[in-house]
mmCIF file of C-alpha atoms and ligand atoms in Angstrom:
data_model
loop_
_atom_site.group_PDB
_atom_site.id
_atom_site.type_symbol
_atom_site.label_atom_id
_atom_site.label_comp_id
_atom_site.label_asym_id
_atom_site.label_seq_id
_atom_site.Cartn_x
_atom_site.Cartn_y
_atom_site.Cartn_z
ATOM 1 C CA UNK A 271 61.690 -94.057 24.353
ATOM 2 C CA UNK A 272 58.749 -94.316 26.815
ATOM 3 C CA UNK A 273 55.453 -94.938 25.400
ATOM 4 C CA UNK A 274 53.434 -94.528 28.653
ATOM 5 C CA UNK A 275 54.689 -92.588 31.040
ATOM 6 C CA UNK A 276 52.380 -91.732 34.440
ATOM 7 C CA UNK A 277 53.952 -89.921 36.965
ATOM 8 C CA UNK A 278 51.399 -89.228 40.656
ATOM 9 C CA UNK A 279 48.292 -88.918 38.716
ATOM 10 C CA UNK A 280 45.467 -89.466 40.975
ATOM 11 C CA UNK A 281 41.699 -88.842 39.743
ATOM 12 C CA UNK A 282 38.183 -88.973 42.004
ATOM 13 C CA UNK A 283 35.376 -89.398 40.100
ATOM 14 C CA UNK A 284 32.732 -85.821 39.968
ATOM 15 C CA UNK A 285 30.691 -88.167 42.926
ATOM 16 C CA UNK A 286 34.066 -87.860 44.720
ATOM 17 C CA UNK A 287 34.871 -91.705 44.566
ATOM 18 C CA UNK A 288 38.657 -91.724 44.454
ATOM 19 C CA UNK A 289 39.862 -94.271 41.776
ATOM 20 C CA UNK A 290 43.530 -93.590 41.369
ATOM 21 C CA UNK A 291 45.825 -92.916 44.344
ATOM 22 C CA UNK A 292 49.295 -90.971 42.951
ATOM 23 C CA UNK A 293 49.926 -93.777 40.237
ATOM 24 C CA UNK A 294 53.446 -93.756 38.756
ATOM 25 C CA UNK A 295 54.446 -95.919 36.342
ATOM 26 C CA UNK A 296 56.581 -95.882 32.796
ATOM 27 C CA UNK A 297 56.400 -98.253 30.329
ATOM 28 C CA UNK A 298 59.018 -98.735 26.981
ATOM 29 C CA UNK A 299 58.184 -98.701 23.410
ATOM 30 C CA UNK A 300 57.097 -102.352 22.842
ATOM 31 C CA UNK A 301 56.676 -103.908 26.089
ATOM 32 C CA UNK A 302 53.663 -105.740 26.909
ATOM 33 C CA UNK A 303 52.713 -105.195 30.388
ATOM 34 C CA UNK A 304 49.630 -107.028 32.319
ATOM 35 C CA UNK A 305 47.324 -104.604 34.574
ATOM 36 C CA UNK A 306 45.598 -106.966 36.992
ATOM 37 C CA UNK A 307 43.992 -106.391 40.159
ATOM 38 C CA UNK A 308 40.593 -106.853 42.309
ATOM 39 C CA UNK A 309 37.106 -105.737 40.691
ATOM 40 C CA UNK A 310 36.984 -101.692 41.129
ATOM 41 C CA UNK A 311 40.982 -101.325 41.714
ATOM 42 C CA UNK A 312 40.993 -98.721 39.147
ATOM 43 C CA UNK A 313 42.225 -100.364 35.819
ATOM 44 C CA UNK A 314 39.803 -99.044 33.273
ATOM 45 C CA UNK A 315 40.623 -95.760 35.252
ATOM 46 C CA UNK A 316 43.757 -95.816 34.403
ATOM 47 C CA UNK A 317 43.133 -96.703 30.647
ATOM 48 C CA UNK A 318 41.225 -93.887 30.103
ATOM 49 C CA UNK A 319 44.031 -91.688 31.511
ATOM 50 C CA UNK A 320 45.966 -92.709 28.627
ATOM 51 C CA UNK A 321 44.155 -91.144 25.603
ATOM 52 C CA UNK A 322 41.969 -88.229 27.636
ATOM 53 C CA UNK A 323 39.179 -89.421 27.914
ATOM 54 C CA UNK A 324 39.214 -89.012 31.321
ATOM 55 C CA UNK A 325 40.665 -85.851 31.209
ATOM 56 C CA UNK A 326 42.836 -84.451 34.401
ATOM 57 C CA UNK A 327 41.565 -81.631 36.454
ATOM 58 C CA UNK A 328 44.303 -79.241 36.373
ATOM 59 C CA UNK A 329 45.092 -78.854 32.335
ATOM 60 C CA UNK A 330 48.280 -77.058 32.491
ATOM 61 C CA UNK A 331 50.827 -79.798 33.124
ATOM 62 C CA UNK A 332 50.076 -83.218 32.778
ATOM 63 C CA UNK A 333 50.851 -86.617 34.608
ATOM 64 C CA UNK A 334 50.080 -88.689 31.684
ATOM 65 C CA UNK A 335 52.683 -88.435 28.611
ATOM 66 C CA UNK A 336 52.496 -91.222 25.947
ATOM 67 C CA UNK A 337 55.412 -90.860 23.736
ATOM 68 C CA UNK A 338 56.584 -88.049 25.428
ATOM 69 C CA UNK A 339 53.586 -86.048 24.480
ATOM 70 C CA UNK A 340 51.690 -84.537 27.402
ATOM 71 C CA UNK A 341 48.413 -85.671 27.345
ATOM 72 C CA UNK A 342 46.823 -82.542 27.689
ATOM 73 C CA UNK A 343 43.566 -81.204 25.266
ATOM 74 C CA UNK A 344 45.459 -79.103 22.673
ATOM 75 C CA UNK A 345 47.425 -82.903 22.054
ATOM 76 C CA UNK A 346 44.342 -84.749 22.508
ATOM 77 C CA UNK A 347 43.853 -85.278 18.413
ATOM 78 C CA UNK A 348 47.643 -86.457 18.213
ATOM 79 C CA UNK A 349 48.073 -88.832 21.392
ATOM 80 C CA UNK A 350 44.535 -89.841 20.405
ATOM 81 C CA UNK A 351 45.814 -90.837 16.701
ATOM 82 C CA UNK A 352 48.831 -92.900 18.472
ATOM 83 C CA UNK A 353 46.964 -94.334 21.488
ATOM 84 C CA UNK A 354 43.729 -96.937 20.813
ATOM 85 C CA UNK A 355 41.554 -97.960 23.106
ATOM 86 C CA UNK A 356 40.102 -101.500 23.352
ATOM 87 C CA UNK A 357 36.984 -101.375 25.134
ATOM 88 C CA UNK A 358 35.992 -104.558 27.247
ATOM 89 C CA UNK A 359 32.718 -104.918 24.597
ATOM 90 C CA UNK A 360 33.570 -104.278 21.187
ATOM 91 C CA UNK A 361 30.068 -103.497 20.474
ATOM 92 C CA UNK A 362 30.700 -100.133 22.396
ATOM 93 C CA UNK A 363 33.301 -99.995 19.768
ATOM 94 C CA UNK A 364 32.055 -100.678 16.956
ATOM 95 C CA UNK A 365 29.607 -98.549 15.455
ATOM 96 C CA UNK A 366 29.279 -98.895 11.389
ATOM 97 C CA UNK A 367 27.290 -101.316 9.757
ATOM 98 C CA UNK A 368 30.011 -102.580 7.762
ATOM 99 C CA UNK A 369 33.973 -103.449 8.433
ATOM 100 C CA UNK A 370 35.206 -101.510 5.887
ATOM 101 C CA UNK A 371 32.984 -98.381 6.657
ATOM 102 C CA UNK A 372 34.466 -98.894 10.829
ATOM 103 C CA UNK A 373 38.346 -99.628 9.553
ATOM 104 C CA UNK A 374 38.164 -96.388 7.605
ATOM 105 C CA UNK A 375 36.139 -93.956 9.823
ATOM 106 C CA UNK A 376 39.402 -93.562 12.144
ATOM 107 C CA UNK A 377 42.129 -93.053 8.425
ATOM 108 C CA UNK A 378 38.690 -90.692 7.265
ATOM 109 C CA UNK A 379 39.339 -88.907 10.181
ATOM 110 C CA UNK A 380 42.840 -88.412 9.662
ATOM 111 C CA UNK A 381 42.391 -87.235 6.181
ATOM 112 C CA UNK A 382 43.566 -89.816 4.053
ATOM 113 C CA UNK A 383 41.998 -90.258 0.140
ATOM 114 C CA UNK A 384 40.198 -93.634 0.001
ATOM 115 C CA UNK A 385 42.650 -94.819 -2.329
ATOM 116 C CA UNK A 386 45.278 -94.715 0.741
ATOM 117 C CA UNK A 387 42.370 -96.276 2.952
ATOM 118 C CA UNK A 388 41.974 -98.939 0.651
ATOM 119 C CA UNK A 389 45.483 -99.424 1.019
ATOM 120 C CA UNK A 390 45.767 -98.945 5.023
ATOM 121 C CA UNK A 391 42.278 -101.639 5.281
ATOM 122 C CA UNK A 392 44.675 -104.219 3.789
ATOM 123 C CA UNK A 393 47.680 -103.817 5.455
ATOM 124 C CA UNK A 394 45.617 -104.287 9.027
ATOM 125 C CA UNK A 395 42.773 -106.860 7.565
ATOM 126 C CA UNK A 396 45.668 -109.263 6.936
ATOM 127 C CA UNK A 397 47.777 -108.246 10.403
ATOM 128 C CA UNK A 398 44.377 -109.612 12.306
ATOM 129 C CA UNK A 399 44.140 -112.178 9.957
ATOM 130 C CA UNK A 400 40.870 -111.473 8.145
ATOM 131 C CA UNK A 401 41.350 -110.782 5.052
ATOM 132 C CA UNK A 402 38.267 -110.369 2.847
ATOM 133 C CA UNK A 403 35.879 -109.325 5.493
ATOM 134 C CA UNK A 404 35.393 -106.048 3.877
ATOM 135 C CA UNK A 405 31.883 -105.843 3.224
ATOM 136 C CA UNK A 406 31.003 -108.213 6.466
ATOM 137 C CA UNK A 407 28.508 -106.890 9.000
ATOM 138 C CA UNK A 408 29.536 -105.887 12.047
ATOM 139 C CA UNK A 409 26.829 -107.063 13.896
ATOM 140 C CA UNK A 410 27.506 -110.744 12.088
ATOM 141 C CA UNK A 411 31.052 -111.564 13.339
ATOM 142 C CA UNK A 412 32.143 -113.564 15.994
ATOM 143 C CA UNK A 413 33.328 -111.987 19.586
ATOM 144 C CA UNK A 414 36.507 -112.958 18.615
ATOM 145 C CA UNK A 415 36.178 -111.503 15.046
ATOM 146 C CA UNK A 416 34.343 -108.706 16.426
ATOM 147 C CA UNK A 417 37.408 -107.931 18.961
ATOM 148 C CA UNK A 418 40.330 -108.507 15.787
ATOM 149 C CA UNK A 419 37.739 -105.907 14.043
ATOM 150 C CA UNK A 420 38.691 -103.187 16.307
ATOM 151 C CA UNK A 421 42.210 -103.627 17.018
ATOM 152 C CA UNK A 422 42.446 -103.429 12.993
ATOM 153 C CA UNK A 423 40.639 -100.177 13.785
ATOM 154 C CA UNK A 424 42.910 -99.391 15.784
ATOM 155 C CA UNK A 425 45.827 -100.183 13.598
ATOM 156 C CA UNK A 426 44.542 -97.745 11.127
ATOM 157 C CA UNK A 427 44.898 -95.085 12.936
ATOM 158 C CA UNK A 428 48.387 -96.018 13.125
ATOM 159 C CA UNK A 429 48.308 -96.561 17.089
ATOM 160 C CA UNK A 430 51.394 -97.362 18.088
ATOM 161 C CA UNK A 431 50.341 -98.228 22.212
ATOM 162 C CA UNK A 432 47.502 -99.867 22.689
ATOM 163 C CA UNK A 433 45.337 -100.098 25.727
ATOM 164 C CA UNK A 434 43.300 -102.988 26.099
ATOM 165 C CA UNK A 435 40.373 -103.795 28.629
ATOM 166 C CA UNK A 436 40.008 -107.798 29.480
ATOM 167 C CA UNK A 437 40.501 -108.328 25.813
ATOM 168 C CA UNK A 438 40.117 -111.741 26.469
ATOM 169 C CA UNK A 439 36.434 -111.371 27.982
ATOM 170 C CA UNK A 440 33.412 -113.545 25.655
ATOM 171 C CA UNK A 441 36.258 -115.377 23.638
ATOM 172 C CA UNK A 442 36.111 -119.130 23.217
ATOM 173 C CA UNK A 443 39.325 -121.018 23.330
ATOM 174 C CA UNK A 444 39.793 -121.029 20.034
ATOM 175 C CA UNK A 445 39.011 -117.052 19.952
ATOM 176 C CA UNK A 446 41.161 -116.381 22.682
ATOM 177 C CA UNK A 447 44.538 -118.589 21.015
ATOM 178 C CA UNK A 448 44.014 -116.552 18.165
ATOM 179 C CA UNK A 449 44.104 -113.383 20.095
ATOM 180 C CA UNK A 450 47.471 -114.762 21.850
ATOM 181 C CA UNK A 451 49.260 -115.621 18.878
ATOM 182 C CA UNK A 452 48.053 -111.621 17.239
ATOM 183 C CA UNK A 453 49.440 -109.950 19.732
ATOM 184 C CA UNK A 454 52.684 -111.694 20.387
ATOM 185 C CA UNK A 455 52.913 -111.062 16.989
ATOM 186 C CA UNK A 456 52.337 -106.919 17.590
ATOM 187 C CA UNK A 457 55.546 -104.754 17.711
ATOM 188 C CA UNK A 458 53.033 -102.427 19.658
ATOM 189 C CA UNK A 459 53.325 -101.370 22.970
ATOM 190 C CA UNK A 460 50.681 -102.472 25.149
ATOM 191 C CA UNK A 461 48.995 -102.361 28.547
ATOM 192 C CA UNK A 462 46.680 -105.172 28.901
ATOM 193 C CA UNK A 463 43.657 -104.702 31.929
ATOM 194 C CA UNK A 464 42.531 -108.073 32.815
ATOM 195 C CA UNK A 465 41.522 -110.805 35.315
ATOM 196 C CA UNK A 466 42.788 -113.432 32.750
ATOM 197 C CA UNK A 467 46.122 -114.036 34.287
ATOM 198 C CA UNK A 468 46.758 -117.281 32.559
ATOM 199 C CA UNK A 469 46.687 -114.935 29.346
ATOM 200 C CA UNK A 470 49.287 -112.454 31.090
ATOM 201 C CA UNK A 471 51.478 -115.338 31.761
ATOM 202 C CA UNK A 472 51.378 -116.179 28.217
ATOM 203 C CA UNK A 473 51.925 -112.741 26.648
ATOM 204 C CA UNK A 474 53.253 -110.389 29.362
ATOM 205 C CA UNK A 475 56.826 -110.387 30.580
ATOM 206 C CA UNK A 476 55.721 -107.881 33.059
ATOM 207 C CA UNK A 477 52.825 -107.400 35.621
ATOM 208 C CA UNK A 478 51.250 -104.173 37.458
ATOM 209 C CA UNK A 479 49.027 -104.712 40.509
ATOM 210 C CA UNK A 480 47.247 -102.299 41.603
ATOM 211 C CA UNK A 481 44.231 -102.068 44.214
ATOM 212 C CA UNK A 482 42.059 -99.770 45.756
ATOM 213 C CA UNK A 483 43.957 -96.835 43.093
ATOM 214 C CA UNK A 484 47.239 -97.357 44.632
ATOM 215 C CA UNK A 485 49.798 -98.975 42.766
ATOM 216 C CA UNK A 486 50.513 -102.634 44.997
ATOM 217 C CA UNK A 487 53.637 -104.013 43.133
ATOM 218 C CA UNK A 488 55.227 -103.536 39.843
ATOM 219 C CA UNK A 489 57.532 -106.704 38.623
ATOM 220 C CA UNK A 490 58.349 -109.209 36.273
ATOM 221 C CA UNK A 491 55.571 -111.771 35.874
ATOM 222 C CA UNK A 492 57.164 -115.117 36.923
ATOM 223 C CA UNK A 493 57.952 -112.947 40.473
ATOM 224 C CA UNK A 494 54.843 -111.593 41.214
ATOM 225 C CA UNK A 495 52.785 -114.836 40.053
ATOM 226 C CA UNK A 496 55.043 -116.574 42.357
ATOM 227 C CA UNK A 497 54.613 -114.121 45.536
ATOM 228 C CA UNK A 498 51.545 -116.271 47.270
ATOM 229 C CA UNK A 499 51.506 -113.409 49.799
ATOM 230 C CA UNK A 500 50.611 -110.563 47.736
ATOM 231 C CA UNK A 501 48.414 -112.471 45.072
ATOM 232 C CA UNK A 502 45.966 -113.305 47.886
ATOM 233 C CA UNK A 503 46.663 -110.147 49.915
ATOM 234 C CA UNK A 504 44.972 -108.046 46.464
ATOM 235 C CA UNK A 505 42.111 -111.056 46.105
ATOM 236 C CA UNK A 506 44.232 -112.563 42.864
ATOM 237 C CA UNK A 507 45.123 -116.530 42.093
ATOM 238 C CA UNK A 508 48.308 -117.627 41.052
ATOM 239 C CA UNK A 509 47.656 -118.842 36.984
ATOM 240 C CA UNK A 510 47.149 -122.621 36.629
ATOM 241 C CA UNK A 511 49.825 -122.617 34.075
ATOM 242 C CA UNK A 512 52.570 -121.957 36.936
ATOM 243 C CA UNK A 513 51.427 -124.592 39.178
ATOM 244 C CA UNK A 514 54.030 -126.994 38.049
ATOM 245 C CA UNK A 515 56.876 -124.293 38.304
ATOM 246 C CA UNK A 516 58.646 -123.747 41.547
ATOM 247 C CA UNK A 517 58.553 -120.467 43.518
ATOM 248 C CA UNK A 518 61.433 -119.391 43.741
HETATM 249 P P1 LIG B 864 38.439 -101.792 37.539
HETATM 250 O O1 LIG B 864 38.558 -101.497 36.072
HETATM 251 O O2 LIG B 864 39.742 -102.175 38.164
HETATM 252 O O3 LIG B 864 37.350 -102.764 37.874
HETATM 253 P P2 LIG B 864 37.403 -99.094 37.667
HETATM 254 O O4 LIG B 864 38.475 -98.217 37.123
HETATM 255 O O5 LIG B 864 36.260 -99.443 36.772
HETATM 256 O O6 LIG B 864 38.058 -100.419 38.265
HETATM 257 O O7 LIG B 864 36.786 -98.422 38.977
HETATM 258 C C1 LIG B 864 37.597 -97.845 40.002
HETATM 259 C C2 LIG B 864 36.680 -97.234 41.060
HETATM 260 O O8 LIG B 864 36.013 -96.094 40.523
HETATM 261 C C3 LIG B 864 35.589 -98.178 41.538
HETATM 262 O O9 LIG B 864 35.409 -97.991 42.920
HETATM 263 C C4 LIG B 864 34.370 -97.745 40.768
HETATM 264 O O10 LIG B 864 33.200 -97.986 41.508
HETATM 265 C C5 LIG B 864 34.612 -96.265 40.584
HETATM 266 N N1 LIG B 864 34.021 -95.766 39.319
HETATM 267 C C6 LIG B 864 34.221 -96.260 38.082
HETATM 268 N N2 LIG B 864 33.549 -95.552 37.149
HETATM 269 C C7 LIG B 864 32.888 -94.571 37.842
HETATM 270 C C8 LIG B 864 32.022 -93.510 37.466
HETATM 271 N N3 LIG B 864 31.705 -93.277 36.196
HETATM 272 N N4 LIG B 864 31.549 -92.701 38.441
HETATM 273 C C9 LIG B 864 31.883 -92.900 39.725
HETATM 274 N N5 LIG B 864 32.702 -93.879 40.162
HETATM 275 C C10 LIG B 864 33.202 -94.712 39.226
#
């Protein structure tokens, strides 16, 4: 099945700014696919396409389906349910004092009896690997722990693509392995914004570029890494961690 499917979807901003140039793009259930591309190329554009919240002008038909649903508003409370958004800060994200009372707001929401979000809190604490952080503070964790915090969130809700802006933004190294080794880990699908490309390398088989809203190249990773000509051509770096491997 597709889990993101985007088919000429363009979108200008109410000042008129155009940020997305007929996009088209379709991504399987389970892939991991890296977003990259220059500062104001439209990525975080195109994230928000995916659950609404930037909704398209003309409701009738949409451009944006994520499992085949059409992300239109009478769907928004479903495709929302499947699709979570990682912001780039997680303190836009989180908002409850406490990690249980966040994990739960989204299963609240959803109707299930706190016996089942006791339940559904386990289940993703120990996914993200912090168990026993129930009654933490949000405002005392970590970036990293903050960032694990709302993908559990996420999890809850039983999001099955996720959408993920520079996820690896404020982490240490330590913060950021740990973030690597979670979501190689994920059977989600997921489309990962970022200018980390070492990180893409490391958990993306497959890259997007886009620039200036128009879609530049859509490939495997190793070939578009590897294509000097375009990296520099959209103001991107081939990743340190290919150096030593030969174009081919
Ligand atoms: P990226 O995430 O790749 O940096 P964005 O999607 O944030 O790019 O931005 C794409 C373009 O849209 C940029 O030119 C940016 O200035 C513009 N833009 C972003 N948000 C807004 C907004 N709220 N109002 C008007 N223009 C915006």
């Amino acid at each position: 099945m597709k889990a993101i499917d985007v088919a000429n979807l363009s979108y200008s901003y109410p000042n008129d700014m155009v940020a997305l140039k007929n996009i088209s793009l379709s991504i399987d259930e389970g892939e991991k696919v890296g977003l990259i591309g220059p500062n104001g190329a439209g990525k975080s554009t195109l994230l928000w396409h995916l659950n609404g919240l930037l909704p398209e002008k003309s409701a009738r038909t949409a451009c944006v389906h994520i499992m085949e649903i059409p992300v239109l508003e009478t769907n928004f409370p479903l495709v929302r349910s499947m699709t979570g958004m990682l912001f780039q800060d997680p303190d836009d994200q989180l908002f409850m004092p406490t990690v249980h009372e966040d994990i739960a707001f989204g299963p609240q929401q959803l109707g299930k009896s706190s016996d089942e979000i006791d339940i559904i809190e386990q289940g993703v604490l120990t996914k993200v690997g912090l168990s026993g952080f129930e009654r933490r503070h949000t405002n005392e964790l970590s970036q990293g722990e903050k960032r694990r915090i709302c993908l559990a969130g996420l999890l809850a809700c039983d999001a099955k693509v996720l959408a993920l802006d520079e996820p690896t933004s404020g982490l240490d190294p330590r913060g950021r392995r740990e973030l690597r080794s979670l979501l190689l880990k994920m059977p989600e699908t997921m489309l990962i914004a970022t200018h980390d490309l070492e990180f893409v390398v490391e958990v993306c088989t497959r890259v997007i570029v886009i620039d200036g809203g128009r879609l530049i190249a859509d490939g495997l990773a190793v070939d578009i890494f590897n294509d000097e000509g375009l990296m520099l051509a959209h103001g991107l770096e081939r990743p340190h961690i290919l150096r030593h491997s030969h174009p081919h």
